[in-house]
Short mmCIF file of C-alpha atoms and ligand atoms in Angstrom, two decimals:
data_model
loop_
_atom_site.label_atom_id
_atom_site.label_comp_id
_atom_site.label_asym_id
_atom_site.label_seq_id
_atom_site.Cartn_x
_atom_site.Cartn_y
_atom_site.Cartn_z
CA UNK A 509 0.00 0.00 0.00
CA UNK A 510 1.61 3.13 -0.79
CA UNK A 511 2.00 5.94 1.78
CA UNK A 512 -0.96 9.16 1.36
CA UNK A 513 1.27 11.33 -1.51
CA UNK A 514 0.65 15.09 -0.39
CA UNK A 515 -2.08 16.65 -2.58
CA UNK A 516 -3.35 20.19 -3.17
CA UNK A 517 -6.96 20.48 -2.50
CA UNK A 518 -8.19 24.01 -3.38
CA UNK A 519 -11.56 24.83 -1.72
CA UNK A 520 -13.62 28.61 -2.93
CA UNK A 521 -11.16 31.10 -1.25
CA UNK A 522 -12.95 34.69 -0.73
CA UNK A 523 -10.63 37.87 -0.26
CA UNK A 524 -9.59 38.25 3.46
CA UNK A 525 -11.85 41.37 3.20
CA UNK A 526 -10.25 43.76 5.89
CA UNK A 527 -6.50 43.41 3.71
CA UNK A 528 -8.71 43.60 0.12
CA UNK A 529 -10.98 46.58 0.97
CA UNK A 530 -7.29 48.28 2.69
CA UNK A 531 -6.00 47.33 -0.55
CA UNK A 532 -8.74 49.14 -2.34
CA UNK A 533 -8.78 52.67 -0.37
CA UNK A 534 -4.87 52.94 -0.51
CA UNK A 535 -5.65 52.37 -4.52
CA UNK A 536 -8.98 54.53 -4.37
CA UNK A 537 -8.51 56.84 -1.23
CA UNK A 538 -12.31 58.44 -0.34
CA UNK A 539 -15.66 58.09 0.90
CA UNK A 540 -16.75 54.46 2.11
CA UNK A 541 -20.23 54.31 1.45
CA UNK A 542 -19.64 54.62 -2.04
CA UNK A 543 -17.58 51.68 -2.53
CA UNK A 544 -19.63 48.71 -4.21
CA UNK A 545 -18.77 44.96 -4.56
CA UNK A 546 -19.36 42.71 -7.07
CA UNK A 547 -18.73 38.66 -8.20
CA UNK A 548 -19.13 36.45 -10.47
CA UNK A 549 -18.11 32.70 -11.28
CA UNK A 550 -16.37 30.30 -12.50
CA UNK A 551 -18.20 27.18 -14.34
CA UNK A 552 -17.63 23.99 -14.83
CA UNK A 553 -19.21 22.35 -17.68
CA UNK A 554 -20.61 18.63 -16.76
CA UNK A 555 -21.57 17.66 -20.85
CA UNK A 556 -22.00 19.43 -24.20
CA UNK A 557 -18.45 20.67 -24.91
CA UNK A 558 -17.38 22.31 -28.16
CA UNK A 559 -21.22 21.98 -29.25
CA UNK A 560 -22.26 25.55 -28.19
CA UNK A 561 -20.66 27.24 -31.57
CA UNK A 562 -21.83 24.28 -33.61
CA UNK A 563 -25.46 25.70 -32.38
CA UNK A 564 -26.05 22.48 -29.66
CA UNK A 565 -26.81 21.91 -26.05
CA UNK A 566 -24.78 22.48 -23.72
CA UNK A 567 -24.91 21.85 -19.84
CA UNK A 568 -22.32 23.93 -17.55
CA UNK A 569 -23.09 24.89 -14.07
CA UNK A 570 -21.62 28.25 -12.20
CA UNK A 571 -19.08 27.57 -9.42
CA UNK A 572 -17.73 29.07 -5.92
CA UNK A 573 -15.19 29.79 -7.13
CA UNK A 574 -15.04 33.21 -9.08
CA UNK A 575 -14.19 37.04 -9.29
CA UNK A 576 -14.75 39.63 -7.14
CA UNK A 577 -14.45 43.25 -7.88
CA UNK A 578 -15.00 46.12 -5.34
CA UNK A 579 -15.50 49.85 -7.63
CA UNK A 580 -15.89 53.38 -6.67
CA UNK A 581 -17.41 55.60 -9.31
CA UNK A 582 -14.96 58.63 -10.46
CA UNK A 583 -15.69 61.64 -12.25
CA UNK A 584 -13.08 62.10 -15.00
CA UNK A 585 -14.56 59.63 -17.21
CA UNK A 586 -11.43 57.09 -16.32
CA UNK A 587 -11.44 53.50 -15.74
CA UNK A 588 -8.80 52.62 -13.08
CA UNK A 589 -8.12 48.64 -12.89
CA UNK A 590 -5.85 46.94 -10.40
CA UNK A 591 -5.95 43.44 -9.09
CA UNK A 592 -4.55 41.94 -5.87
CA UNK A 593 -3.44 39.03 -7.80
CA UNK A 594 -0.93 41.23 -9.73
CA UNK A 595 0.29 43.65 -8.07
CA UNK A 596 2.12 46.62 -9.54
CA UNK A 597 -0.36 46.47 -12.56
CA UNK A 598 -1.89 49.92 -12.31
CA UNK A 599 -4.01 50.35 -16.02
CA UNK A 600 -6.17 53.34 -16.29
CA UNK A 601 -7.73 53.97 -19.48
CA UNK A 602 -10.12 56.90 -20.96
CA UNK A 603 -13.91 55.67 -21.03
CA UNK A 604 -13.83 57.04 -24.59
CA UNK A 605 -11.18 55.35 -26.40
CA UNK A 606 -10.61 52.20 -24.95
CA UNK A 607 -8.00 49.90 -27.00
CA UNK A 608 -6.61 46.48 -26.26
CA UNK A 609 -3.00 46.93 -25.31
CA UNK A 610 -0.98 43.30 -24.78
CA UNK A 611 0.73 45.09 -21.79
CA UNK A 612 -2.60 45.51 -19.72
CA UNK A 613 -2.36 42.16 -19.40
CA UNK A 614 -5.66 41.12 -17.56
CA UNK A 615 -7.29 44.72 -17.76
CA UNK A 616 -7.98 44.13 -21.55
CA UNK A 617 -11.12 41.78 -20.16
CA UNK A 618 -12.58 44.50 -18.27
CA UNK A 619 -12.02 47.38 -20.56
CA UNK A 620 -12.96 44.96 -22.99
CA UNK A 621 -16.61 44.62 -21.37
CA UNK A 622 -16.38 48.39 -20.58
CA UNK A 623 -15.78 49.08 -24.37
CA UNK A 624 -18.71 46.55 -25.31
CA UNK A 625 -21.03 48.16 -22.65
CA UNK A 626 -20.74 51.31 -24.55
CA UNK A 627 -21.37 50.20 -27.93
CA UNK A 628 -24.42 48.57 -26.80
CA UNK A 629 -25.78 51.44 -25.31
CA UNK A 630 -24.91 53.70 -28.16
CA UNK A 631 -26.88 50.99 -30.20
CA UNK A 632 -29.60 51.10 -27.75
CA UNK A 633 -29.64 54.66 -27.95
CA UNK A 634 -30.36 54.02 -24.01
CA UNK A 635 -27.68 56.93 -23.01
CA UNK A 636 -25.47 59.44 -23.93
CA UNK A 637 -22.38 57.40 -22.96
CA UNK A 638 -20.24 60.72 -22.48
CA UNK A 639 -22.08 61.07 -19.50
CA UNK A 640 -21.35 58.00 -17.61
CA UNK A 641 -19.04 57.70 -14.41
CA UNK A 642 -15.55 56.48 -14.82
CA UNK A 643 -14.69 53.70 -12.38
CA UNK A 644 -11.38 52.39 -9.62
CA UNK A 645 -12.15 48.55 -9.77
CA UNK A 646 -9.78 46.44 -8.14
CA UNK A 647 -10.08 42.38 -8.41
CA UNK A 648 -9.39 39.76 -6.58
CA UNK A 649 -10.13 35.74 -7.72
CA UNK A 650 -9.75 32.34 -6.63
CA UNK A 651 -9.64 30.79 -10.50
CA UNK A 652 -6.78 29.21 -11.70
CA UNK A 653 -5.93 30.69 -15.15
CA UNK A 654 -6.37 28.92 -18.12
CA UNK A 655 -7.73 25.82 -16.57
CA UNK A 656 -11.02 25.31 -18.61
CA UNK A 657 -12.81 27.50 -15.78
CA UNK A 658 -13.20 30.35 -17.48
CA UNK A 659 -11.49 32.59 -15.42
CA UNK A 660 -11.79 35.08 -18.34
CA UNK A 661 -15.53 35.01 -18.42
CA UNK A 662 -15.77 35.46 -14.74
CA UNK A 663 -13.76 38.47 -14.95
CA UNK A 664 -16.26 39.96 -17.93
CA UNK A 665 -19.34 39.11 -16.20
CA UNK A 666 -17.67 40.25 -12.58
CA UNK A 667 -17.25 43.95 -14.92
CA UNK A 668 -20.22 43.48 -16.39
CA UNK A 669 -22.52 43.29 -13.24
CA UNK A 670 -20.37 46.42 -11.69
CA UNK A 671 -21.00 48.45 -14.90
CA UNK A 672 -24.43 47.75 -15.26
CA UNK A 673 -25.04 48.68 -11.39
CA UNK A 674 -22.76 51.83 -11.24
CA UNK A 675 -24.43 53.01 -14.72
CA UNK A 676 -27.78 51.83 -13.34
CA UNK A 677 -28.56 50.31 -16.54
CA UNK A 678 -30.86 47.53 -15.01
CA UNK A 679 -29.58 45.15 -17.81
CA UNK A 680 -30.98 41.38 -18.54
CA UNK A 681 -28.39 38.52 -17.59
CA UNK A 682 -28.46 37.55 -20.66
CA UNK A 683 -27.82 41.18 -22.92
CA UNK A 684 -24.94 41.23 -19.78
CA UNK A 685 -23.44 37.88 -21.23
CA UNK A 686 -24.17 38.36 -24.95
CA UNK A 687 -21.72 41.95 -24.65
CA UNK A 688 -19.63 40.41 -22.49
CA UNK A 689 -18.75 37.77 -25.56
CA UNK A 690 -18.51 40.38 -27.92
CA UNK A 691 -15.72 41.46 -25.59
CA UNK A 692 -13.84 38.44 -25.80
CA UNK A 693 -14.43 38.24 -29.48
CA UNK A 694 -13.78 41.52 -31.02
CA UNK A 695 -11.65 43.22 -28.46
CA UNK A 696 -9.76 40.48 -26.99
CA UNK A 697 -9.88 38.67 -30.06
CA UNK A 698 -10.67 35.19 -29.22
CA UNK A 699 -13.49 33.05 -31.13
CA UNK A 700 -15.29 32.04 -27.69
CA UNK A 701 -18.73 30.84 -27.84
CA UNK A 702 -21.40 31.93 -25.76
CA UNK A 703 -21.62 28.85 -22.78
CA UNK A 704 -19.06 30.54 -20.43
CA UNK A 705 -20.44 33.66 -20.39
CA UNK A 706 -24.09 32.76 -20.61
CA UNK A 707 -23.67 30.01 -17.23
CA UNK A 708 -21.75 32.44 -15.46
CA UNK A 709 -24.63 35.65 -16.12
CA UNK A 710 -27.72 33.61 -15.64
CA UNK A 711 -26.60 30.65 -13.06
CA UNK A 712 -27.76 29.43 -9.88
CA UNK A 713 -26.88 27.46 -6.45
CA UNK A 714 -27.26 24.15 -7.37
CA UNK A 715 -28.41 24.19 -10.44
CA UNK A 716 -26.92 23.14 -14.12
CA UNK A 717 -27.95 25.36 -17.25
CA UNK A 718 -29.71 23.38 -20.29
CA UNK A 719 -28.68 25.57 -23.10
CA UNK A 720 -29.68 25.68 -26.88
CA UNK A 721 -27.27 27.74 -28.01
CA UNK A 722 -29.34 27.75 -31.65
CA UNK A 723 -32.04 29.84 -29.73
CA UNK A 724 -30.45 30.74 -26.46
CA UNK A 725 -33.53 28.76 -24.90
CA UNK A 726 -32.74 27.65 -21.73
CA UNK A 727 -33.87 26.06 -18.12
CA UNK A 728 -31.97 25.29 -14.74
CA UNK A 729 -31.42 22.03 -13.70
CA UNK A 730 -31.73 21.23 -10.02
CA UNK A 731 -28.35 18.87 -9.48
CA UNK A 732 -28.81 16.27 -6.51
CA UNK A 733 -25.70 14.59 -6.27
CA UNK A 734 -27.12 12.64 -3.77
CA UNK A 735 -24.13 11.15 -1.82
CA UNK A 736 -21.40 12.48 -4.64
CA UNK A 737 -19.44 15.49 -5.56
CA UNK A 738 -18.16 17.22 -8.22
CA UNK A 739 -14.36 17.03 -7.97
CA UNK A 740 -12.34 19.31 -10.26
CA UNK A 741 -8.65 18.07 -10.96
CA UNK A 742 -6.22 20.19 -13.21
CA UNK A 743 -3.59 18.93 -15.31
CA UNK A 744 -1.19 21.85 -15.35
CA UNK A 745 -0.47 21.37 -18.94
CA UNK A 746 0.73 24.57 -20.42
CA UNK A 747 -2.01 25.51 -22.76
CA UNK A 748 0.01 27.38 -25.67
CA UNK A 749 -1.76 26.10 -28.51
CA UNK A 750 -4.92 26.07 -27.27
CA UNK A 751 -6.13 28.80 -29.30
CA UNK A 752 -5.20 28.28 -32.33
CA UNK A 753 -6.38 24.86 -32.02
CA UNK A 754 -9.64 25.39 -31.09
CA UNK A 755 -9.87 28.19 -33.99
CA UNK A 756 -9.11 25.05 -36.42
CA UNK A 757 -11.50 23.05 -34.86
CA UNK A 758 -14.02 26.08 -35.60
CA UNK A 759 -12.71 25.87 -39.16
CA UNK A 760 -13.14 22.28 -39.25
CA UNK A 761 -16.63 22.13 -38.45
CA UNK A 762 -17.99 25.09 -40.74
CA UNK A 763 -15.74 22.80 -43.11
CA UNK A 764 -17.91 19.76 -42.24
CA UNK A 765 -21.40 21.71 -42.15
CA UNK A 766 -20.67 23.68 -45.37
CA UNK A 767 -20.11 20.13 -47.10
CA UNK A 768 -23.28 18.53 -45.40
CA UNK A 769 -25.12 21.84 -46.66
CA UNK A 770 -24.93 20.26 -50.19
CA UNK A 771 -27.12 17.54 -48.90
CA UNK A 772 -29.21 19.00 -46.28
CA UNK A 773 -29.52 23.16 -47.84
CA UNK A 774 -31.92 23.93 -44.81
CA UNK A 775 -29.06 22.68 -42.21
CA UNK A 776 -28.13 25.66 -40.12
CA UNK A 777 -25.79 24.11 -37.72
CA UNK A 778 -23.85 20.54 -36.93
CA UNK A 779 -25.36 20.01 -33.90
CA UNK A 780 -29.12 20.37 -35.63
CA UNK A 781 -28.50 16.61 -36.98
CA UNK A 782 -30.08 13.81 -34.72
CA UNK A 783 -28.46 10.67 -34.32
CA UNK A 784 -30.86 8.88 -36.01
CA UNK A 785 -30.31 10.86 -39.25
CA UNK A 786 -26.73 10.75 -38.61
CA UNK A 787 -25.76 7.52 -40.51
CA UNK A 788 -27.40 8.73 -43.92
CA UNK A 789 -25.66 11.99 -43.84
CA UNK A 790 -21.93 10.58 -43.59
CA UNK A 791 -21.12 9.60 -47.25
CA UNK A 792 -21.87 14.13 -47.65
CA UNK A 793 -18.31 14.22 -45.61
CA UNK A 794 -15.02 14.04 -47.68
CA UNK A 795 -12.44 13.63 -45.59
CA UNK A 796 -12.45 11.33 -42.47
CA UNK A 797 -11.25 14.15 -39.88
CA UNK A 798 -14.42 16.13 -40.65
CA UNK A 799 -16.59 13.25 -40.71
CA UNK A 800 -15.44 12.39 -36.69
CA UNK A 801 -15.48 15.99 -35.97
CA UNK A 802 -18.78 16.17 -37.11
CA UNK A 803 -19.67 13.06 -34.96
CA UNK A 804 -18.73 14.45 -31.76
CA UNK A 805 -20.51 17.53 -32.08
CA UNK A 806 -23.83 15.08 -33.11
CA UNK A 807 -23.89 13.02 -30.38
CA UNK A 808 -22.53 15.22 -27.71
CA UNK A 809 -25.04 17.33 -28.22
CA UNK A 810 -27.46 15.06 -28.45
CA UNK A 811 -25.91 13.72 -24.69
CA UNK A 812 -26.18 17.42 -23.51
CA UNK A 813 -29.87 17.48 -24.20
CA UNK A 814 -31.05 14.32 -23.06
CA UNK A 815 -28.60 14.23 -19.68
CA UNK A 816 -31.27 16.53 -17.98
CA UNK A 817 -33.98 13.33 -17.97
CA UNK A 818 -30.52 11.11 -15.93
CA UNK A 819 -30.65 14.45 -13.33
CA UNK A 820 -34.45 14.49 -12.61
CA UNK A 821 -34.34 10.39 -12.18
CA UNK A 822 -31.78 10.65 -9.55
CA UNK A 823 -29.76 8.19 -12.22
CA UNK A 824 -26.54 9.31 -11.42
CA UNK A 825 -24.45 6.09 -12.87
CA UNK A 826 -26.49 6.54 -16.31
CA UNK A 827 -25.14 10.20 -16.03
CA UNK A 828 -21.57 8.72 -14.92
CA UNK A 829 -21.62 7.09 -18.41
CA UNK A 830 -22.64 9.49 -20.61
CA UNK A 831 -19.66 12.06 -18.77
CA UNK A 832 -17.09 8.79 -20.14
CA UNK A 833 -18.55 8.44 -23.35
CA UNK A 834 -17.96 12.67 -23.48
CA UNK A 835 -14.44 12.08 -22.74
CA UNK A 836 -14.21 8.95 -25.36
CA UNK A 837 -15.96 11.24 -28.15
CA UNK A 838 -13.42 14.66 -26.96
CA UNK A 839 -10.40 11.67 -27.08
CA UNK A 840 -10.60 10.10 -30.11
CA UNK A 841 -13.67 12.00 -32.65
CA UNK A 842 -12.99 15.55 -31.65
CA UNK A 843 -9.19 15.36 -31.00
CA UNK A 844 -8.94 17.72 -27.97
CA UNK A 845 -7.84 16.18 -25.13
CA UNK A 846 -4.07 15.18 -25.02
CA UNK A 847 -2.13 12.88 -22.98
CA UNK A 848 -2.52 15.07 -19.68
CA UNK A 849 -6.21 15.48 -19.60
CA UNK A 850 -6.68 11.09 -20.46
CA UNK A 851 -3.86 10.24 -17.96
CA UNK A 852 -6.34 12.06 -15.56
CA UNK A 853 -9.95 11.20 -16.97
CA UNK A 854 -8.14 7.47 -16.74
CA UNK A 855 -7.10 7.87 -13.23
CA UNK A 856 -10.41 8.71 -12.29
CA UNK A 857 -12.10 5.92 -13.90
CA UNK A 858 -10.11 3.38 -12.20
CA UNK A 859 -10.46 5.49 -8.98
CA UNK A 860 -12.41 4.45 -6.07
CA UNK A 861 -15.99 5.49 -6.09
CA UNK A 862 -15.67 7.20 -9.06
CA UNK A 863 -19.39 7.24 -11.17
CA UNK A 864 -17.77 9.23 -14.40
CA UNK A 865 -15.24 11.88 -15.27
CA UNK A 866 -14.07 13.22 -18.35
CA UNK A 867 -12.07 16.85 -19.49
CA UNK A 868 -14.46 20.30 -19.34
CA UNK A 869 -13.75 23.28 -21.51
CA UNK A 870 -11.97 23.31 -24.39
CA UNK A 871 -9.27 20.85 -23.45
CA UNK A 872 -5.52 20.87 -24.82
CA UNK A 873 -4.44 20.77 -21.49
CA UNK A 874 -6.77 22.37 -18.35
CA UNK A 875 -9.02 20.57 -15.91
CA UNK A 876 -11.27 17.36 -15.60
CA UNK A 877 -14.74 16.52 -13.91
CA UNK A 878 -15.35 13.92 -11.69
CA UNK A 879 -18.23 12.70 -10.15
CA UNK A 880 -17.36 10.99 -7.08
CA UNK A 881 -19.25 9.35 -4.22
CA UNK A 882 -18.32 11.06 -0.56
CA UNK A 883 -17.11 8.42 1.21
CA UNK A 884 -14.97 7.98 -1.01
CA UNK A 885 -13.50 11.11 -2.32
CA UNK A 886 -10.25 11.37 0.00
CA UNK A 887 -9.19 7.90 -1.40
CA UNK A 888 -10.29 9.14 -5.36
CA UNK A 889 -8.15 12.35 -4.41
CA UNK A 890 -5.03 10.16 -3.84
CA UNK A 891 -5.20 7.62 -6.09
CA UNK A 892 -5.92 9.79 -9.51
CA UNK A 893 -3.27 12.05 -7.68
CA UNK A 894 -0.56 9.15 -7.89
CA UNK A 895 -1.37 7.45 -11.22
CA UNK A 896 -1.37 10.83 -12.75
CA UNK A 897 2.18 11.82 -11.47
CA UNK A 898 3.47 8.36 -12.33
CA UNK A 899 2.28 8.68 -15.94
CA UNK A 900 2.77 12.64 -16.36
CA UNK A 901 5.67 13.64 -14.43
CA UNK A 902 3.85 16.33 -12.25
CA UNK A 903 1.16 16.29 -9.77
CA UNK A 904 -2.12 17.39 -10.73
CA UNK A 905 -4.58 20.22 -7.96
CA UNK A 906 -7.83 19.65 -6.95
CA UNK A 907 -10.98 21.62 -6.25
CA UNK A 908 -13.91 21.18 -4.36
CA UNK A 909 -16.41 23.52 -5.71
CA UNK A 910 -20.13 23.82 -4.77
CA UNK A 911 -22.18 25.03 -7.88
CA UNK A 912 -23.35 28.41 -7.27
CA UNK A 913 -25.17 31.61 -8.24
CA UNK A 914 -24.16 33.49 -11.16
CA UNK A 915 -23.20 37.30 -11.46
CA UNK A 916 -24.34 39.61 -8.54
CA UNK A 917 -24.11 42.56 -6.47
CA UNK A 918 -22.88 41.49 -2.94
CA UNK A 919 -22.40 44.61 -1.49
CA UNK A 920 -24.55 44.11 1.49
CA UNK A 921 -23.04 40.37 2.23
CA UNK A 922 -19.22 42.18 2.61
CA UNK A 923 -20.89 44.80 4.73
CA UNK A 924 -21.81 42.12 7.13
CA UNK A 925 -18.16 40.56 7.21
CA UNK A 926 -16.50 43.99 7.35
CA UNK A 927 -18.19 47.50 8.83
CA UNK A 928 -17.18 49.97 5.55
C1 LIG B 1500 -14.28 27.37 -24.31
C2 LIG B 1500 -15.17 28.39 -25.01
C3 LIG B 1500 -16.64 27.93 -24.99
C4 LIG B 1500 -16.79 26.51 -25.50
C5 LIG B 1500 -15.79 25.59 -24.83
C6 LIG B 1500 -15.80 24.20 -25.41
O1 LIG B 1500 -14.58 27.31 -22.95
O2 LIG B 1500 -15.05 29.64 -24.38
O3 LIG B 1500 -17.42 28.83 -25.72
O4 LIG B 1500 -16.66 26.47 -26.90
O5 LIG B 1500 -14.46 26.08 -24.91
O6 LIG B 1500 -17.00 23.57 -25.13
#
């Protein structure tokens, strides 16, 4: 029997609130009653993954785990951004004339939002923009970056929420996470699709989202785990070519649906196939990589929709399975996982009271799922932790991560925990 290997168990992690807010007057010295806080999630998604810009289901959930941003308004018109997680990174920017700049470094997300915000409104023709407040936001999460957690989205929707308060705009969730893609899209310039943004805006405690991300139609799905958890492992696999690889997998797929389109004119997106039409369609693909990329997107899709009916039943081993057959489909039709995320999706399934696991988010490296029974999870924890450092070299974290609401005001909460 091997000795208990020392693992890193990450549980939600909230700012120590007396150094955050100290943190935030020496940065924005004034009046405390007009100081405002602000989070939003994480998410992890439990099935439907690279389906949401092939126009499928997908099912993601909002974590603990998240953002936080405490803003002042100013009067200049500036936005001031700092965050406690990088300190010495002092970005202000004018309201007016926002631009991405690679040496903001995380401050392009929120002036990214801030910039979307604007042209929305101007759209709207809700406000004369000129006339809004400037902002000092400071941050403060408890993501790990680039992990498939969308740490990105969570600091969008955390700007978001703090915008549309301090501008009292009143906005939807949902017009909150449709501008906060267009931020990631057009001003930080990656091809997102909506699922990160859209769980994080409209989720809630204990609930998984049921998105058609044709229609943006959606419910909440109560999630009972019964006796289980969700347990989050990361791989720590440098994600370089994440990007560009999931911008070819984009490519591949209009590829595949602009071939199928010769068949099927009326087809709008991949993911509108069923599975049942599926086997007629496949002789309409010319090449055998588009033909398994369009696979995956059909049937994980179609395991995104139908996974709600496993929830309501209480069948959480049928919903084990379908989170393997995910990770099979990701492995070997979709291409995205890599020798990290199966060394830990592996783990897992050979792991003690382990019902299903497979990678979330859009892989190359990043974190896994699990859906573990409690009894058990301290022996899961240190066995996946061991095989994977055997096969991998390195020892993968772990978090333990209720599923939460989505983007909010919490001024009052921090009140309570700290007299402003
Ligand atoms: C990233 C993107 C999402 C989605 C997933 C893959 O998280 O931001 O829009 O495409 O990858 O499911």
């Amino acid at each position: 029997m091997n000795a208990a290997v020392k693992v890193q168990i990450v549980r939600p992690n909230p700012p120590d609130w007396q150094h955050w807010l100290a943190q935030f007057f020496a940065f924005s010295p004034g009046d405390v009653g007009s100081v405002r806080v602000f989070f939003a999630p994480g998410r992890v998604n439990l099935l439907g993954e690279h389906t949401d810009y092939n126009g499928g289901y997908v099912l993601p959930a909002a974590l603990e785990m998240g953002t936080w941003v405490a803003v002042r308004p100013r009067l200049d018109g500036r936005l001031r951004f700092q965050s406690a997680l990088f300190p010495g990174q002092d970005v202000t920017a004018v309201a007016a004339s926002l631009t991405y700049r690679p040496e903001d470094g995380f401050a392009n997300y929120p002036k990214g939002v801030a910039w979307a915000m604007r042209e929305w409104l101007t759209q709207q023709g809700v406000v004369a923009t000129a006339n809004l407040p400037g902002a000092d936001m400071m941050f403060y999460g408890d993501l790990p970056n680039s992990a498939g957690l969308s740490s990105s989205a969570s600091i969008e929707l955390a700007t978001a929420a703090a915008l549309n308060g301090l501008w009292e705009l009143n906005s939807a969730a949902v017009d909150l996470a449709l501008l906060s893609q267009r931020a990631e899209n057009e001003f930080v310039g990656v091809q997102c699709g909506i699922m990160d943004q859209f769980s994080i805006a409209v989720g809630e405690a204990n609930q998984a989202l049921s998105l058609d991300c044709s229609t943006l139609n959606y419910r909440l799905v109560p999630v009972v785990l019964q006796d289980h958890l969700l347990v989050i492992a990361n791989t720590h696999k440098p994600r370089d070519l994440a990007e560009s690889k999931y911008n070819e997998r984009r490519r591949e797929c209009n590829q595949a649906l602009a071939q199928l389109q010769r068949v099927r004119p009326q087809l709008r997106h991949l993911a509108e196939i069923t599975p049942e039409q599926w086997p007629d369609l496949t002789t309409a693909l010319n090449h055998p990589v588009l033909l398994r990329r369009a696979r995956h997107v059909v049937f994980e899709s179609h395991r995104a929709k139908m996974a709600p009916i496993l929830l309501a039943r209480g069948d959480l081993v049928a919903f084990g399975k379908q989170m393997n057959e995910s990770h099979h489909s990701l492995r070997d039709d979709y291409e995205v996982t890599g020798p990290e995320l199966d060394a830990l999706a592996e783990a897992a399934w050979g792991a003690p009271g382990c019902l299903g696991s497979r990678m979330t988010g859009a892989g190359f490296g990043g974190c896994t799922v699990s859906l573990v029974q409690n009894s058990e999870v301290d022996g899961f924890i240190q066995q996946v932790s061991r095989v994977y450092q055997e096969r991998v070299g390195w020892k993968p974290s772990f978090y333990l991560s209720g599923i939460g609401p989505g983007a909010r005001e919490i001024t009052n909460e921090v009140k309570l925990q700290w007299q402003f």
